[in-house]
Coordinates of C-alpha atoms and ligand atoms in Angstrom, one line a residue:
X7 CA -22.1 78.3 37.3
X8 CA -21.7 81.4 39.4
X9 CA -18.1 82.0 38.5
X10 CA -18.4 85.7 37.8
X11 CA -19.7 86.3 41.3
X12 CA -16.9 84.2 42.8
X13 CA -14.4 86.3 40.8
X14 CA -15.9 89.6 42.0
X15 CA -15.9 88.3 45.6
X16 CA -12.2 87.3 45.2
X17 CA -11.3 90.7 43.9
X18 CA -13.2 92.3 46.7
X19 CA -11.3 90.1 49.2
X20 CA -8.0 91.0 47.6
X21 CA -8.8 94.7 48.1
X22 CA -9.5 94.0 51.8
X23 CA -13.1 95.1 51.3
X24 CA -14.8 91.7 51.8
X25 CA -17.6 91.7 54.4
X26 CA -18.7 88.9 56.7
X27 CA -21.0 90.0 59.6
X28 CA -20.3 88.6 63.0
X29 CA -23.0 86.4 64.5
X30 CA -24.5 88.0 67.6
X31 CA -26.1 85.5 70.0
X32 CA -27.5 88.2 72.3
X33 CA -27.1 91.8 73.4
X34 CA -28.0 93.4 76.7
X35 CA -27.1 97.0 77.7
X36 CA -23.4 97.5 77.0
X37 CA -22.7 93.9 76.3
X38 CA -22.8 92.0 73.1
X39 CA -22.3 88.2 73.0
X40 CA -20.4 86.8 70.0
X41 CA -20.4 83.0 70.4
X42 CA -19.2 82.4 74.0
X43 CA -17.4 85.7 74.1
X44 CA -18.9 88.7 75.8
X45 CA -17.7 92.0 74.5
X46 CA -18.3 95.7 75.5
X47 CA -20.2 97.1 72.6
X48 CA -18.9 100.3 71.0
X49 CA -20.7 99.7 67.7
X50 CA -24.3 100.0 68.6
X51 CA -26.6 103.0 67.8
X52 CA -28.7 102.4 70.9
X53 CA -27.5 105.8 72.2
X54 CA -30.1 106.2 75.0
X55 CA -29.8 102.6 76.0
X56 CA -33.5 101.9 75.4
X57 CA -33.6 98.9 73.1
X58 CA -33.1 96.2 75.8
X59 CA -34.9 98.2 78.5
X60 CA -37.8 96.2 80.2
X61 CA -40.0 99.3 80.0
X62 CA -39.8 99.3 76.2
X63 CA -40.4 95.5 76.0
X64 CA -43.6 96.0 78.1
X65 CA -44.7 98.8 75.7
X66 CA -44.2 96.3 72.8
X67 CA -46.3 93.6 74.4
X68 CA -49.1 96.0 75.3
X69 CA -49.3 97.5 71.8
X70 CA -49.0 94.2 69.9
X71 CA -51.8 92.7 71.9
X72 CA -54.1 95.5 70.9
X73 CA -53.7 95.3 67.1
X74 CA -53.1 92.7 64.4
X75 CA -49.4 91.9 64.1
X76 CA -49.2 92.9 60.4
X77 CA -50.9 95.7 58.6
X78 CA -51.3 93.2 55.7
X79 CA -51.3 95.8 53.0
X80 CA -49.8 99.0 51.8
X81 CA -51.0 102.4 53.2
X82 CA -52.8 102.9 49.8
X83 CA -54.9 99.8 50.1
X84 CA -56.1 98.9 53.6
X85 CA -53.0 99.5 55.7
X86 CA -53.6 103.2 56.6
X87 CA -54.6 102.8 60.3
X88 CA -56.0 105.7 62.3
X89 CA -53.4 105.1 65.0
X90 CA -50.7 105.7 62.5
X91 CA -52.2 109.0 61.5
X92 CA -52.6 109.9 65.1
X93 CA -48.9 109.1 65.7
X94 CA -47.8 111.0 62.6
X95 CA -49.7 114.1 63.9
X96 CA -48.1 113.7 67.3
X97 CA -44.6 113.5 65.8
X98 CA -45.2 116.5 63.5
X99 CA -46.3 118.6 66.5
X100 CA -43.5 117.4 68.8
X101 CA -40.8 118.2 66.2
X102 CA -42.4 121.4 64.9
X103 CA -43.3 120.4 61.3
X104 CA -46.6 120.5 59.4
X105 CA -46.9 116.8 58.8
X106 CA -45.2 113.4 59.0
X107 CA -45.0 110.0 57.3
X108 CA -43.8 106.8 59.0
X109 CA -41.6 104.3 57.1
X110 CA -40.5 100.8 57.7
X111 CA -36.8 101.8 57.8
X112 CA -34.7 104.9 57.5
X113 CA -33.2 103.5 54.3
X114 CA -36.7 103.2 52.8
X115 CA -37.6 106.7 53.9
X116 CA -34.7 108.2 52.1
X117 CA -35.2 106.0 49.1
X118 CA -38.8 107.2 48.9
X119 CA -38.1 110.8 49.6
X120 CA -35.0 111.2 47.3
X121 CA -36.6 109.3 44.4
X122 CA -39.8 111.4 44.5
X123 CA -39.1 114.9 45.7
X124 CA -37.0 116.4 43.0
X125 CA -38.1 117.5 39.6
X126 CA -36.0 118.0 36.4
X127 CA -36.2 121.7 36.9
X128 CA -34.5 121.5 40.3
X129 CA -30.8 121.7 41.2
X130 CA -29.8 119.3 44.0
X131 CA -26.6 119.7 46.0
X132 CA -25.6 117.0 48.4
X133 CA -22.9 116.7 51.1
X134 CA -20.2 114.3 49.8
X135 CA -20.5 112.1 52.9
X136 CA -24.2 111.7 52.8
X137 CA -25.6 108.2 53.7
X138 CA -25.9 105.5 51.1
X139 CA -29.7 105.4 51.4
X140 CA -29.9 109.1 50.2
X141 CA -27.5 108.3 47.3
X142 CA -29.5 105.2 46.4
X143 CA -32.8 107.3 46.4
X144 CA -31.2 110.0 44.2
X145 CA -30.0 107.3 41.7
X146 CA -33.5 105.8 41.7
X147 CA -35.0 109.2 41.0
X148 CA -32.7 109.8 38.0
X149 CA -32.6 113.6 38.5
X150 CA -28.9 114.7 38.3
X151 CA -27.2 116.0 41.4
X152 CA -24.0 117.8 42.5
X153 CA -22.0 117.2 45.6
X154 CA -20.1 119.7 47.8
X155 CA -17.1 118.9 50.0
X156 CA -18.0 117.3 53.3
X157 CA -19.4 119.8 55.8
X158 CA -17.7 122.6 53.8
X159 CA -20.3 125.4 53.5
X160 CA -18.0 127.7 51.6
X161 CA -17.8 125.1 48.9
X162 CA -21.6 124.7 49.1
X163 CA -21.9 128.5 48.5
X164 CA -19.6 128.2 45.4
X165 CA -21.9 125.5 44.1
X166 CA -25.0 127.5 44.7
X167 CA -23.6 130.6 43.0
X168 CA -23.0 128.5 39.8
X169 CA -26.6 127.4 39.3
X170 CA -28.4 130.3 37.7
X171 CA -31.5 130.9 39.8
X172 CA -33.0 127.4 39.4
X173 CA -35.0 126.2 42.4
X174 CA -32.4 124.5 44.6
X175 CA -32.4 121.8 47.3
X176 CA -29.5 121.2 49.7
X177 CA -29.4 117.7 51.2
X178 CA -27.2 117.0 54.3
X179 CA -27.1 115.2 57.7
X180 CA -27.0 117.0 61.0
X181 CA -24.7 114.4 62.7
X182 CA -22.8 112.5 60.1
X183 CA -23.1 108.7 60.5
X184 CA -19.5 107.9 60.1
X185 CA -17.5 111.0 60.9
X186 CA -19.7 112.0 63.8
X187 CA -19.2 115.7 63.0
X188 CA -22.1 118.1 63.3
X189 CA -23.7 120.4 60.7
X190 CA -23.2 124.2 61.3
X191 CA -26.9 125.0 61.2
X192 CA -26.5 128.7 61.9
X193 CA -24.1 129.1 58.9
X194 CA -26.4 127.0 56.7
X195 CA -29.4 129.1 57.7
X196 CA -27.4 132.3 56.8
X197 CA -26.8 130.8 53.3
X198 CA -30.4 129.7 53.0
X199 CA -31.6 133.2 53.8
X200 CA -29.2 134.7 51.2
X201 CA -29.8 132.2 48.4
X202 CA -33.4 131.0 49.1
X203 CA -32.8 127.3 48.7
X204 CA -34.7 124.5 50.4
X205 CA -33.2 121.9 52.7
X206 CA -33.5 118.2 53.5
X207 CA -31.7 117.2 56.7
X208 CA -31.2 113.6 57.8
X209 CA -31.2 113.6 61.6
X210 CA -31.0 109.9 62.0
X211 CA -28.1 110.3 64.5
X212 CA -29.4 113.3 66.4
X213 CA -33.1 112.7 67.1
X214 CA -33.6 111.7 70.7
X215 CA -30.1 112.7 71.8
X216 CA -29.6 116.3 70.7
X217 CA -31.6 119.5 70.9
X218 CA -34.4 120.5 73.2
X219 CA -36.4 117.4 74.1
X220 CA -34.3 115.4 71.6
X221 CA -35.8 117.2 68.6
X222 CA -32.4 117.2 66.8
X223 CA -30.5 120.3 65.7
X224 CA -31.7 121.4 62.3
X225 CA -35.4 122.3 62.7
X226 CA -34.6 126.0 62.2
X227 CA -33.1 125.3 58.8
X228 CA -34.7 122.1 57.4
X229 CA -37.9 122.1 55.3
X230 CA -37.9 118.3 55.5
X231 CA -36.3 116.2 58.1
X232 CA -35.6 112.5 58.2
X233 CA -35.5 110.7 61.5
X234 CA -35.1 107.1 62.5
X235 CA -36.5 105.0 65.3
X236 CA -33.7 102.5 64.9
X237 CA -31.0 104.5 66.8
X238 CA -31.7 106.6 69.9
X239 CA -35.4 105.4 70.0
X240 CA -34.1 101.8 70.5
X241 CA -36.8 100.6 68.1
X242 CA -37.2 100.2 64.3
X243 CA -38.7 102.2 61.5
X244 CA -38.4 105.8 60.5
X245 CA -40.3 109.1 60.0
X246 CA -40.1 112.0 57.6
X247 CA -41.3 115.4 58.8
X248 CA -42.5 117.5 55.9
X249 CA -45.0 120.0 54.6
X250 CA -48.5 118.5 54.1
X251 CA -48.4 119.0 50.3
X252 CA -45.3 116.9 50.1
X253 CA -47.0 114.1 52.1
X254 CA -49.9 114.3 49.6
X255 CA -47.4 114.2 46.7
X256 CA -45.6 111.2 48.1
X257 CA -48.8 109.2 48.6
X258 CA -49.3 109.7 44.9
X259 CA -45.8 109.3 43.5
X260 CA -43.4 107.6 45.9
X261 CA -43.2 104.0 44.9
X262 CA -41.4 102.7 48.0
X263 CA -44.4 104.1 50.0
X264 CA -47.2 103.1 47.6
X265 CA -46.0 99.6 46.8
X266 CA -44.9 98.2 50.2
X267 CA -46.8 96.8 53.1
X268 CA -46.9 99.4 55.8
X269 CA -45.7 98.9 59.4
X270 CA -47.8 97.0 61.8
X271 CA -50.3 99.4 63.5
X272 CA -48.8 98.5 66.9
X273 CA -45.7 100.2 65.7
X274 CA -47.4 103.6 65.8
X275 CA -48.7 103.0 69.4
X276 CA -45.2 102.0 70.4
X277 CA -43.6 105.0 68.7
X278 CA -45.9 107.4 70.7
X279 CA -45.1 105.7 74.0
X280 CA -41.4 105.8 73.3
X281 CA -41.6 109.5 72.4
X282 CA -43.1 110.2 75.8
X283 CA -40.2 108.4 77.4
X284 CA -37.6 110.1 75.2
X285 CA -39.0 113.5 76.1
X286 CA -38.1 112.9 79.7
X287 CA -34.6 111.7 79.1
X288 CA -32.8 115.1 79.4
X289 CA -30.4 113.6 82.0
X290 CA -29.3 110.9 79.6
X291 CA -28.8 113.5 76.8
X292 CA -26.7 115.5 79.2
X293 CA -24.7 112.5 80.2
X294 CA -23.9 111.5 76.6
X295 CA -22.7 115.0 75.9
X296 CA -20.4 114.9 78.9
X297 CA -19.2 111.3 78.0
X298 CA -18.4 112.4 74.4
X299 CA -16.4 115.4 75.6
X300 CA -14.5 113.1 78.1
X301 CA -13.7 110.6 75.4
X302 CA -12.5 113.3 73.0
X303 CA -10.2 114.8 75.7
X304 CA -8.8 111.3 76.4
X305 CA -8.2 110.7 72.6
X306 CA -6.4 114.0 72.3
X307 CA -4.2 113.3 75.3
X308 CA -3.3 109.9 73.8
X309 CA -2.4 111.6 70.4
X310 CA -5.0 109.5 68.6
X311 CA -6.4 111.2 65.4
X312 CA -10.2 111.3 65.2
X313 CA -13.2 113.1 63.9
X314 CA -16.5 113.7 65.6
X315 CA -18.1 116.0 68.1
X316 CA -21.1 113.8 69.0
X317 CA -21.7 110.3 70.3
X318 CA -20.0 109.1 67.1
X319 CA -16.2 109.3 66.9
X320 CA -14.2 108.1 63.9
X321 CA -10.6 107.0 64.6
X322 CA -8.4 107.5 61.5
X323 CA -6.7 104.3 60.3
X324 CA -6.4 104.6 56.5
X325 CA -5.5 101.2 55.2
X326 CA -8.4 98.8 55.1
X327 CA -6.5 95.7 56.0
X328 CA -5.0 97.4 59.1
X329 CA -8.4 98.6 60.1
X330 CA -9.8 95.1 60.1
X331 CA -6.8 93.8 62.1
X332 CA -7.2 96.5 64.7
X333 CA -10.9 95.8 65.0
X334 CA -10.2 92.0 65.3
X335 CA -7.5 92.6 67.9
X336 CA -9.9 94.7 70.0
X337 CA -12.4 91.9 69.8
X338 CA -9.7 89.6 71.2
X339 CA -9.3 92.1 74.0
X340 CA -13.1 92.3 74.8
X341 CA -14.3 95.2 72.8
X342 CA -16.6 95.4 69.7
X343 CA -15.6 98.3 67.4
X344 CA -16.6 98.4 63.8
X345 CA -14.0 99.0 61.1
X346 CA -15.7 101.1 58.5
X347 CA -14.2 100.7 55.0
X348 CA -14.9 101.7 51.4
X349 CA -17.6 102.1 50.0
X350 CA -19.0 103.3 53.4
X351 CA -16.0 105.7 53.6
X352 CA -13.6 106.7 50.8
X353 CA -10.9 104.3 49.7
X354 CA -7.8 104.2 51.9
X355 CA -9.6 106.2 54.5
X356 CA -10.8 103.4 56.7
X357 CA -11.8 104.3 60.3
X358 CA -12.8 102.7 63.5
X359 CA -16.3 103.9 64.2
X360 CA -16.9 104.3 67.9
X361 CA -20.4 105.0 69.2
X362 CA -21.0 106.0 72.7
X363 CA -24.2 105.1 74.5
X364 CA -25.8 105.9 77.8
X365 CA -24.8 102.5 79.3
X366 CA -21.0 103.2 78.9
X367 CA -19.1 104.5 82.0
X368 CA -16.0 106.6 82.1
X369 CA -14.3 103.5 83.4
X370 CA -15.4 101.5 80.3
X371 CA -13.9 104.3 78.1
X372 CA -10.6 104.4 80.0
X373 CA -10.2 100.6 79.7
X374 CA -11.1 100.6 76.1
X375 CA -8.8 103.5 75.2
X376 CA -5.9 102.0 77.0
X377 CA -6.3 98.8 74.8
X378 CA -6.9 100.9 71.7
X379 CA -3.7 102.8 72.3
X380 CA -1.7 99.5 72.7
X381 CA -3.2 98.0 69.5
X382 CA -2.6 101.2 67.5
X383 CA 1.1 101.2 68.6
X384 CA 1.4 97.5 67.7
X385 CA 0.0 98.1 64.2
X386 CA 2.2 101.2 63.6
X387 CA -0.7 103.7 63.6
X388 CA 0.6 105.4 66.7
X389 CA 4.4 106.0 66.8
Ligands
PLP416 C1 -27.7 109.0 58.2 C2 -28.5 107.7 58.1 N1 -29.7 107.8 57.5 C3 -30.5 106.7 57.3 C4 -30.1 105.5 57.8 C5 -31.0 104.3 57.6 O1 -31.7 104.1 58.8 P1 -32.3 102.6 59.1 O2 -31.1 101.9 59.8 O3 -33.4 102.9 60.0 O4 -32.7 102.0 57.8 C6 -28.9 105.4 58.5 C7 -28.5 104.0 59.1 O5 -27.5 103.8 59.5 C8 -28.1 106.5 58.7 O6 -26.9 106.5 59.3

């Protein structure tokens, strides 16, 4: 009855692209429990180590006691709570933008923004390694777009030169979710001043951990910024920082905003409380920077090929089957590391995505890298 689906799944499996998520029974700090096995987690985006912190749990309880647990309607009907507007104002001021809109997830934020912002008269140029949520939003919006080579601003300039003075938007990330490399904001700003385009920057993996007070790295160049609560903030939901007129426009034309139940009002209270905490975590931001530099030095010393200059590091594997086997062998040895495969990354360019968090120590890194090196030798990646 469902044979065509079984056939497609079989084909996917034969290409070593089949997915089956591990079942997590619990997670606390650096540990993740898979069945009876406790692993050190190098896959989480809980960069500042906030999500299982008792202080954050207390903030949750306090805010959820104050308000109904659901908004029970979209923002456009009766789900537009004053506490949400207060939080949006607070976030806009903190990050240095005119206004802000909260969303249920980062995926939905990008879906709403990308499907609404662009008009037929616009040229849109997007980094090739942009997140799937951005691409999904662009496809939903049905305005054609071009891509430029990943993080290659000379190629971006070539693209811009070829577009005949049409209003142009450039869409990129500040810290790339898989490669972990960082946008050259100064170079992008120089191009922006020269060619007068507008910029959307997804800062999902930099807010909270990079820039002054964790404001990210691209505020000098981005007209619109997308941030998530689901990573360094240890929480869920997302926010878009934008000009007021675009907020007004989205409330009128963005279907994922108009036709979806808004976040519970407690979420906004929690977001403001967490922002106060994040502001004071300069020591954790500094520690993460040092830990990332330490890990990169170790990887270089071991001769392991990688990308990334942030808390995210991508270890080159290539073959999808090998990537899964390396990841499984690391699980057997007590470490959770995600094998990222097509379509998340290009075909035959599978990586192990390592994310470093505040709760990792240099000792954890050394133990992990020593096992990684052995497994890479065993699988013929290191020679
Ligand atoms: C760059 C980027 N943008 C957006 C998202 C989506 O955010 P969320 O997980 O909050 O839906 C992600 C999630 O991984 C991401 O990496």
